[in-house]
Coordinates of C-alpha atoms (C1' of nucleotides) in Angstrom, one line a residue:
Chain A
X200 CA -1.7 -13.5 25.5
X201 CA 0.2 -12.8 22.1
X202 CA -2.5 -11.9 20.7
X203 CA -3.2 -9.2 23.2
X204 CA -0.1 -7.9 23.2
X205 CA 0.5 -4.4 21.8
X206 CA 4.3 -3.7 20.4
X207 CA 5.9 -0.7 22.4
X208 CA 8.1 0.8 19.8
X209 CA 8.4 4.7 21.2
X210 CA 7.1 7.0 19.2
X211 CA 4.1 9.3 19.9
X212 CA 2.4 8.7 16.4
X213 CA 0.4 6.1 15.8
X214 CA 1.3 5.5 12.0
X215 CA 5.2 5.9 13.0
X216 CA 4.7 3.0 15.3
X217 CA 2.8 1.0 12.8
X218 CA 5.8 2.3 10.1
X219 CA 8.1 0.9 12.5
X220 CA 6.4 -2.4 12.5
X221 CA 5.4 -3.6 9.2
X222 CA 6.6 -0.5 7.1
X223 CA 8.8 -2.6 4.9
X224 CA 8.8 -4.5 1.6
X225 CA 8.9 -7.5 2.4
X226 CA 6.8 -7.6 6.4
X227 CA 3.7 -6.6 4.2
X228 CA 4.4 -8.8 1.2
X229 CA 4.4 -11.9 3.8
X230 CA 1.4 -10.4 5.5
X231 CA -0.4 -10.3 2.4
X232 CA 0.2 -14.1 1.7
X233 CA -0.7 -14.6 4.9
X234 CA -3.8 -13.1 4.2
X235 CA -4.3 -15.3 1.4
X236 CA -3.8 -18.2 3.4
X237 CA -0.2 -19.1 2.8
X238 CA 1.4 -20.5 5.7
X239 CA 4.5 -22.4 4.9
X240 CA 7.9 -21.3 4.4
X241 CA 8.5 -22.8 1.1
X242 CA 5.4 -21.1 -0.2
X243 CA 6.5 -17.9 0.9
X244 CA 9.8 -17.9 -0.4
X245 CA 9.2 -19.3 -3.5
X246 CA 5.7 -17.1 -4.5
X247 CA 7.9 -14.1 -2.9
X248 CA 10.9 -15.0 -4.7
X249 CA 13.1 -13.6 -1.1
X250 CA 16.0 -15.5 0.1
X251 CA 16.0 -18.4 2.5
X252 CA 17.3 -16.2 5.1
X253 CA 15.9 -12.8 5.0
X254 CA 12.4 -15.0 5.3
X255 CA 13.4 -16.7 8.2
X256 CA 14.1 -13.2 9.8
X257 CA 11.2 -11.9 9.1
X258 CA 9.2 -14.6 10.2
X259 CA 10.8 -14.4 13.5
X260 CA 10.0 -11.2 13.6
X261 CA 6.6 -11.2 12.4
X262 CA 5.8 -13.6 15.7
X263 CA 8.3 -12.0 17.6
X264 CA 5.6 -8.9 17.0
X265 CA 2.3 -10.6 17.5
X266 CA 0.9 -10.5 13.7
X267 CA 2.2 -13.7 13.0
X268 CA 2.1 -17.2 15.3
X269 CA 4.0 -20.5 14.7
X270 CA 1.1 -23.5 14.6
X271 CA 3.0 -27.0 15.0
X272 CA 1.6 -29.5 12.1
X273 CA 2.1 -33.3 11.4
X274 CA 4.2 -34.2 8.3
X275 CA 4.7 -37.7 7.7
X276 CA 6.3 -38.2 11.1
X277 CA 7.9 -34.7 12.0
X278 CA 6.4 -31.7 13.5
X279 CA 6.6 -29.3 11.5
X280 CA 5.2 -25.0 11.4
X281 CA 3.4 -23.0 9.9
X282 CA 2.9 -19.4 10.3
X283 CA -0.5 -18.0 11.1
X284 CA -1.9 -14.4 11.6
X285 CA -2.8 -13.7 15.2
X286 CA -5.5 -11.1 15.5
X287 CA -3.1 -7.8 15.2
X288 CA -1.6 -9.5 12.0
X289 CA -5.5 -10.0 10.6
X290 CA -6.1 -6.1 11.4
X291 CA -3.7 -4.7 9.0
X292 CA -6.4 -6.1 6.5
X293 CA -7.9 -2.2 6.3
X294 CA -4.2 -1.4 4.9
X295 CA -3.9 -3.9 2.4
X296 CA -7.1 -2.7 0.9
X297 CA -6.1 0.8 1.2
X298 CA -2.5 -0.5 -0.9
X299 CA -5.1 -2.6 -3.1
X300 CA -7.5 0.3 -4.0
X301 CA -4.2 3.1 -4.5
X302 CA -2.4 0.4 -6.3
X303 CA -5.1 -0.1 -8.7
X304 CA -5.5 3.5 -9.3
X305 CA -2.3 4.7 -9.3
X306 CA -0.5 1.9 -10.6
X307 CA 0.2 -0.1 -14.4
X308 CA 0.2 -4.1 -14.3
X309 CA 2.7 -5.2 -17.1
X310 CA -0.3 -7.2 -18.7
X311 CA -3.8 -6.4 -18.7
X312 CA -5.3 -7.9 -16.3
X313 CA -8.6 -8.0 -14.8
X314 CA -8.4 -6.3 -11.7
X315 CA -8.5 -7.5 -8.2
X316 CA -11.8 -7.1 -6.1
X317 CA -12.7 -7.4 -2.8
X318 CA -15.9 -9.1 -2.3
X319 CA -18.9 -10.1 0.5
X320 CA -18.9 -13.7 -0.1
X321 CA -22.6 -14.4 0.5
X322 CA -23.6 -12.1 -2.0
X323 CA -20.4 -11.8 -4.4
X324 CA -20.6 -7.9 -4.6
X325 CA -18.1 -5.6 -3.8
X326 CA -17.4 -4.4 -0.2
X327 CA -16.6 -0.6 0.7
X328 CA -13.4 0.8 2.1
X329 CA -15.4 1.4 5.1
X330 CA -16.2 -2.7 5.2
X331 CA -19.9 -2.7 4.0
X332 CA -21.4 -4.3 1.1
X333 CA -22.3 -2.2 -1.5
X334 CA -25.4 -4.2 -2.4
X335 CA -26.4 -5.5 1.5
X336 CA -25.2 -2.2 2.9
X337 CA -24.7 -4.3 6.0
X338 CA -21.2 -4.6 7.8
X339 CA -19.0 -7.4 6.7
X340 CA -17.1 -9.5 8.8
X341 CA -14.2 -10.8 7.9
X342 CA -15.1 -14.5 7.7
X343 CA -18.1 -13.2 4.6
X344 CA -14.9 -11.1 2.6
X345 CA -13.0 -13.0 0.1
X346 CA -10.4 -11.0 -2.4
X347 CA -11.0 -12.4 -6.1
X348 CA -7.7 -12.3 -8.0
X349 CA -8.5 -12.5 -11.6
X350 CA -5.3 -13.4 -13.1
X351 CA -4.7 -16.1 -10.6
X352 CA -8.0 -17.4 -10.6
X353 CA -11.8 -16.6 -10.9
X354 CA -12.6 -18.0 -7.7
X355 CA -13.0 -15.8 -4.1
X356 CA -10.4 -16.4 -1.8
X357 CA -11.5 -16.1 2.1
X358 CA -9.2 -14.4 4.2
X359 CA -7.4 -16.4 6.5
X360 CA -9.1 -16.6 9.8
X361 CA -6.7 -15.7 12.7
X362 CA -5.4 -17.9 15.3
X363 CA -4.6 -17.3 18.8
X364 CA -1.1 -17.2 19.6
Chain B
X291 CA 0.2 15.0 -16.6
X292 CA 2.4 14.1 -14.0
X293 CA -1.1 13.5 -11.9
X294 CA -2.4 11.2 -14.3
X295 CA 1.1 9.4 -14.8
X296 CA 0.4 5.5 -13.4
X297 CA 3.2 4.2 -12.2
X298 CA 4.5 0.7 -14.4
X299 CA 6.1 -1.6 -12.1
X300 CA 4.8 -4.8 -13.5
X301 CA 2.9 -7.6 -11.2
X302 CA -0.7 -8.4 -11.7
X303 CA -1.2 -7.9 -7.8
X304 CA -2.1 -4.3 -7.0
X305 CA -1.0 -4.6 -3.5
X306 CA 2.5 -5.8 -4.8
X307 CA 2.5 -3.1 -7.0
X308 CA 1.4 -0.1 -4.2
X309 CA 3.9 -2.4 -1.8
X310 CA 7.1 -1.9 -4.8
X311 CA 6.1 2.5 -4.9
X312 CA 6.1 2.7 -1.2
X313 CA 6.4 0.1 0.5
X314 CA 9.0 1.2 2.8
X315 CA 9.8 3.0 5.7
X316 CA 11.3 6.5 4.8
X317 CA 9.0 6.9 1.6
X318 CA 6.1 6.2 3.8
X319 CA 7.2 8.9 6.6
X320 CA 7.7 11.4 4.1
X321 CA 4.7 11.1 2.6
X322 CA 3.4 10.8 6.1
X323 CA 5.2 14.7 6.9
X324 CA 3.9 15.8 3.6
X325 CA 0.3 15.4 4.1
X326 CA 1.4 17.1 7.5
X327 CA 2.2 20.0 4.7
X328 CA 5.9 19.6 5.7
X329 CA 7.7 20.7 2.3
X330 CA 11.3 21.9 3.1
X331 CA 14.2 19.6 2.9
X332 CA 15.4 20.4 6.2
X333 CA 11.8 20.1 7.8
X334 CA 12.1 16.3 6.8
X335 CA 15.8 16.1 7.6
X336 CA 15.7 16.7 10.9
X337 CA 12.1 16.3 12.0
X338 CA 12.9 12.2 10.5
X339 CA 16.1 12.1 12.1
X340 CA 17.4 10.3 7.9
X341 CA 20.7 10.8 6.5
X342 CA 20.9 14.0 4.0
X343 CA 21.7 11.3 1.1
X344 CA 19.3 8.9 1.7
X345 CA 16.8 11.8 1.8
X346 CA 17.6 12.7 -1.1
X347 CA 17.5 10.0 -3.3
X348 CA 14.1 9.3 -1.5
X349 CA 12.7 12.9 -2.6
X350 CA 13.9 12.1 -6.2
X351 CA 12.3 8.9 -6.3
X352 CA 8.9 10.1 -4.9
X353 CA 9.0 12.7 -7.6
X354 CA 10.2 10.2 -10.2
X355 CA 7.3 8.2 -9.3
X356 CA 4.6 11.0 -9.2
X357 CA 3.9 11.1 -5.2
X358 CA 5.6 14.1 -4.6
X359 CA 6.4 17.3 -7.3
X360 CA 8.9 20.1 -6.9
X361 CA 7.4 23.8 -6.1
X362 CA 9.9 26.6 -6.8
X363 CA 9.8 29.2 -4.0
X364 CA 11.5 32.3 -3.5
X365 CA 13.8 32.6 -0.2
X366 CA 15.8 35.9 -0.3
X367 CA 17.1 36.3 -4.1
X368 CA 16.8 32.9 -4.4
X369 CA 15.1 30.0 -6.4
X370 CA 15.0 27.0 -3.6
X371 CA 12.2 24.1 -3.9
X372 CA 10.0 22.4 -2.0
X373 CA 8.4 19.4 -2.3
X374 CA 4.7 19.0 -2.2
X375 CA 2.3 16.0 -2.7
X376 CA 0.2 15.5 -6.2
X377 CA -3.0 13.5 -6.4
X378 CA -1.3 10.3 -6.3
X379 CA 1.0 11.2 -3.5
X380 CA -2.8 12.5 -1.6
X381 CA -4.5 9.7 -2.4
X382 CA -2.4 7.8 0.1
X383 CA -4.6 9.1 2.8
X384 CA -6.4 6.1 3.5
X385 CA -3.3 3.9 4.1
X386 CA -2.1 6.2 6.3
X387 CA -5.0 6.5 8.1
X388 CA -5.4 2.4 7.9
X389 CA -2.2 2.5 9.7
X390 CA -2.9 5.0 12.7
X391 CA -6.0 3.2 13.3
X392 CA -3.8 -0.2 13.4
X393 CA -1.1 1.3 14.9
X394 CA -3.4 3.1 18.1
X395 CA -4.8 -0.5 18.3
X396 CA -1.8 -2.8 18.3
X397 CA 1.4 -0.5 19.7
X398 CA 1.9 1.3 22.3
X399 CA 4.0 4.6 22.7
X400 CA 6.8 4.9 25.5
X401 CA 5.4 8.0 26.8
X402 CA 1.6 7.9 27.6
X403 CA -0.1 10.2 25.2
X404 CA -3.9 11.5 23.7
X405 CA -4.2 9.4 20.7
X406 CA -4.5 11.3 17.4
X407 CA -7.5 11.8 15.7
X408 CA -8.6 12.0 12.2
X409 CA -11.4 14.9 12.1
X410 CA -14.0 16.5 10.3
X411 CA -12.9 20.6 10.7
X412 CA -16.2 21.9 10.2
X413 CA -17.2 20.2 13.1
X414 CA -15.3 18.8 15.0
X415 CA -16.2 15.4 14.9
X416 CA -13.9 12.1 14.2
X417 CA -14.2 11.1 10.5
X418 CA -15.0 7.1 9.9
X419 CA -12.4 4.6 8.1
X420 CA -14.8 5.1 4.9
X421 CA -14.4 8.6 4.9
X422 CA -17.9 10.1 6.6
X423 CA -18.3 12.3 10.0
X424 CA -19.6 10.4 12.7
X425 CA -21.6 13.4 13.4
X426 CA -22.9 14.4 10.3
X427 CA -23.1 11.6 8.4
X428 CA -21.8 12.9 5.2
X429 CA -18.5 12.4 3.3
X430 CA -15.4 14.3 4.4
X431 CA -13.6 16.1 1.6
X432 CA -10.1 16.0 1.9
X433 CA -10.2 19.9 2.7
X434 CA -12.2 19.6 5.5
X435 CA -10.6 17.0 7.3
X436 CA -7.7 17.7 9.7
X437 CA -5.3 15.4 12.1
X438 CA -4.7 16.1 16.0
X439 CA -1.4 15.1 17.3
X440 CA -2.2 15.8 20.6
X441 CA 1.4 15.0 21.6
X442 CA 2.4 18.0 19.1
X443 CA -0.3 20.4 19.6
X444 CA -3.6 20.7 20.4
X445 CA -4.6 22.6 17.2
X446 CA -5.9 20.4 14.0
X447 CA -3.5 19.9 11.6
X448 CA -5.2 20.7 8.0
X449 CA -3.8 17.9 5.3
X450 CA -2.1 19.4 2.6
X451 CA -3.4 19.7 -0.6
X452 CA -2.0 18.3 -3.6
X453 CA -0.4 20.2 -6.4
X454 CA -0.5 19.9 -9.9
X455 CA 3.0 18.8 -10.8
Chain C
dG127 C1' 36.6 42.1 -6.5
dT128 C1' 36.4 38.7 -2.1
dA129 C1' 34.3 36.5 1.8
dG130 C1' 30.4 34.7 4.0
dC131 C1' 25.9 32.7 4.3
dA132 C1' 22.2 29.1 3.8
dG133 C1' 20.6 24.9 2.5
dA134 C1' 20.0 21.2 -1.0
dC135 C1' 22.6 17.9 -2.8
dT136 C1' 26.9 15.1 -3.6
dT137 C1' 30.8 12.5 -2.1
dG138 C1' 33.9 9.2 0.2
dC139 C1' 33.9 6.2 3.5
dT140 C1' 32.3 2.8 7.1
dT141 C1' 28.6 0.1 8.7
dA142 C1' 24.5 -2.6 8.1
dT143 C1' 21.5 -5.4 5.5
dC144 C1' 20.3 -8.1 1.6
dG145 C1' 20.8 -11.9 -1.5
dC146 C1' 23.1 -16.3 -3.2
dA147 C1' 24.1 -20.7 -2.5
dA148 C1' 25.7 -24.2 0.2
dG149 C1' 25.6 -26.5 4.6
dC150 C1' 23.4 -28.0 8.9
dC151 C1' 19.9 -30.0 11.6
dA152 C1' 16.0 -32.8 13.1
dG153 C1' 13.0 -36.4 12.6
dC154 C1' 11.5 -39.6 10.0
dA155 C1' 11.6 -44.1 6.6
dA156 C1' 14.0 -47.8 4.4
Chain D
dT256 C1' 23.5 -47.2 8.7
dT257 C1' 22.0 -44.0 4.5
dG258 C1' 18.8 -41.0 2.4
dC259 C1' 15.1 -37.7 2.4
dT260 C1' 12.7 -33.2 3.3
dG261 C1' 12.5 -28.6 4.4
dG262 C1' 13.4 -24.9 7.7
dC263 C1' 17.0 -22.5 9.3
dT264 C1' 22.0 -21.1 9.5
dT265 C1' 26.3 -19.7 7.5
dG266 C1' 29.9 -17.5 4.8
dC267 C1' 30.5 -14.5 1.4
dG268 C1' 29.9 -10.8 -2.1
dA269 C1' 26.8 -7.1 -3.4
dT270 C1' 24.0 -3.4 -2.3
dA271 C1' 21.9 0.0 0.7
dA272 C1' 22.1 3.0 4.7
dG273 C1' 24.3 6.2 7.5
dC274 C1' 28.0 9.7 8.9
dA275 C1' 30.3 13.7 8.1
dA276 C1' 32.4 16.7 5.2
dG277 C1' 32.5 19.0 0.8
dT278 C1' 30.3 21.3 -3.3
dC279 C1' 27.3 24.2 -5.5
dT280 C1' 24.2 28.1 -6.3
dG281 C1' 22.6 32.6 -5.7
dC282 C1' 22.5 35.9 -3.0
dT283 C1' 24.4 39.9 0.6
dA284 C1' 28.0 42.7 2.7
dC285 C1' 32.3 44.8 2.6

DNA sequence: GTAGCAGACTTGCTTATCGCAAGCCAGCAA
DNA sequence: TTGCTGGCTTGCGATAAGCAAGTCTGCTAC
């Protein structure tokens, strides 16, 4: 199963391995769209801004590793894909948070902007970096998180459930 | 204050924005080494395996940025530096720790090895993604928390503390 | 004085990757 | 048949990475 499947990439350390896999710009930019629940190839390059090409790659490589999966859809008449996280592309979620919260801290937007939370969706409070609610104090799965990204739009956006591969 | 210095690199998205400081491979090991307490030049050269150039421009640019600050040190007669982490650079903790947990989870090493662990010193005990002992219950200051690389060494590795740049 | 040392950084070059823009391809409709 | 759409491929120039040697600095030894 591809979503089972662990990537063997050598090295003894465990954050060199994950380094190796998704340690560059634009692996985790993709992966955070992803997230978001972009899933088509014009969306990506076009919100990304990456060329044709270097997306395709790393795609391909993305479902070559198991964090992304190709899901054929109806278009008209054509089959067309999309890309999808698998489970191991839905568990780097504790890192984009961990980017989110040292981004926010450590980082200047050009314009002000309200910054982005992520939020349990039943209640609409914010969620810990160690995934509880901070009002519930209860666990929260992914399917009850939503990010809210202010200068987009006030509304939650749920995380994109992952597919099997 | 170098510490307090936010890095300006422009999109409302604060993942973006951690993703454009260090979203890439060699900035990510080095800061990985540093909170090892790596500091020398050669240290990172070799133990990284990176061209002497493109460690050096990466050095520069983690200073530039605020990650990492130059310490002069005495060797012999003379002045040589090394390069330590500041707050910001330290406050990358909890990605890297994001990515050993996802990277123990989803990839496997060539040579079977004892996981690392993230651990609370005083005791012992592994610390939680949120930063508490599993033991004790309380949160784990960055001081008292220490990484086994079993594959290395069976002693805990303290993190290094940050410098005031 | 010169020669030698160490190690951080620089340099010149080759190789690899990225990015641009156009082209190709597949599967449909008219 | 042509035309459309959009994902992927291609050819090319630009940029970054990597290799290996050189440079620089501040010291010691002779």
């Amino acid at each position: 199963m591809a979503t089972d499947r662990r990537v063997r990439n050598g090295v003894p350390c465990p954050i060199g391995r994950a380094i190796d896999a998704v340690g560059e710009r634009w692996a985790l930019l993709i992966l955070r769209n992803a997230t978001l629940g972009m899933t088509r190839f014009e969306d990506f390059r076009s919100d990304l801004g990456i060329a044709d090409n270097i997306l395709s790659t790393r795609l391909a490589r993305l479902v070559d590793l198991g964090l992304l999966t190709r899901v054929p859809y109806r278009d008209g008449g054509r089959t067309r894909n999309e890309y999808r996280l698998t489970a191991a592309g839905a568990d780097l979620l504790p890192v984009l948070h961990a980017l989110a919260a040292w981004g926010h801290e450590h980082t200047t937007p050009d314009e002000p902007a309200e910054p982005m939370r992520v939020v349990h969706r039943t209640c609409g409070h914010a969620t810990t970096p160690g995934g509880h609610c901070d009002h519930c104090g209860q666990p929260v799965r992914r399917e009850e998180e939503a990010w809210i990204r202010p200068w987009r739009s006030p509304e939650p956006i749920p995380l994109a459930a992952p597919v099997t591969g």
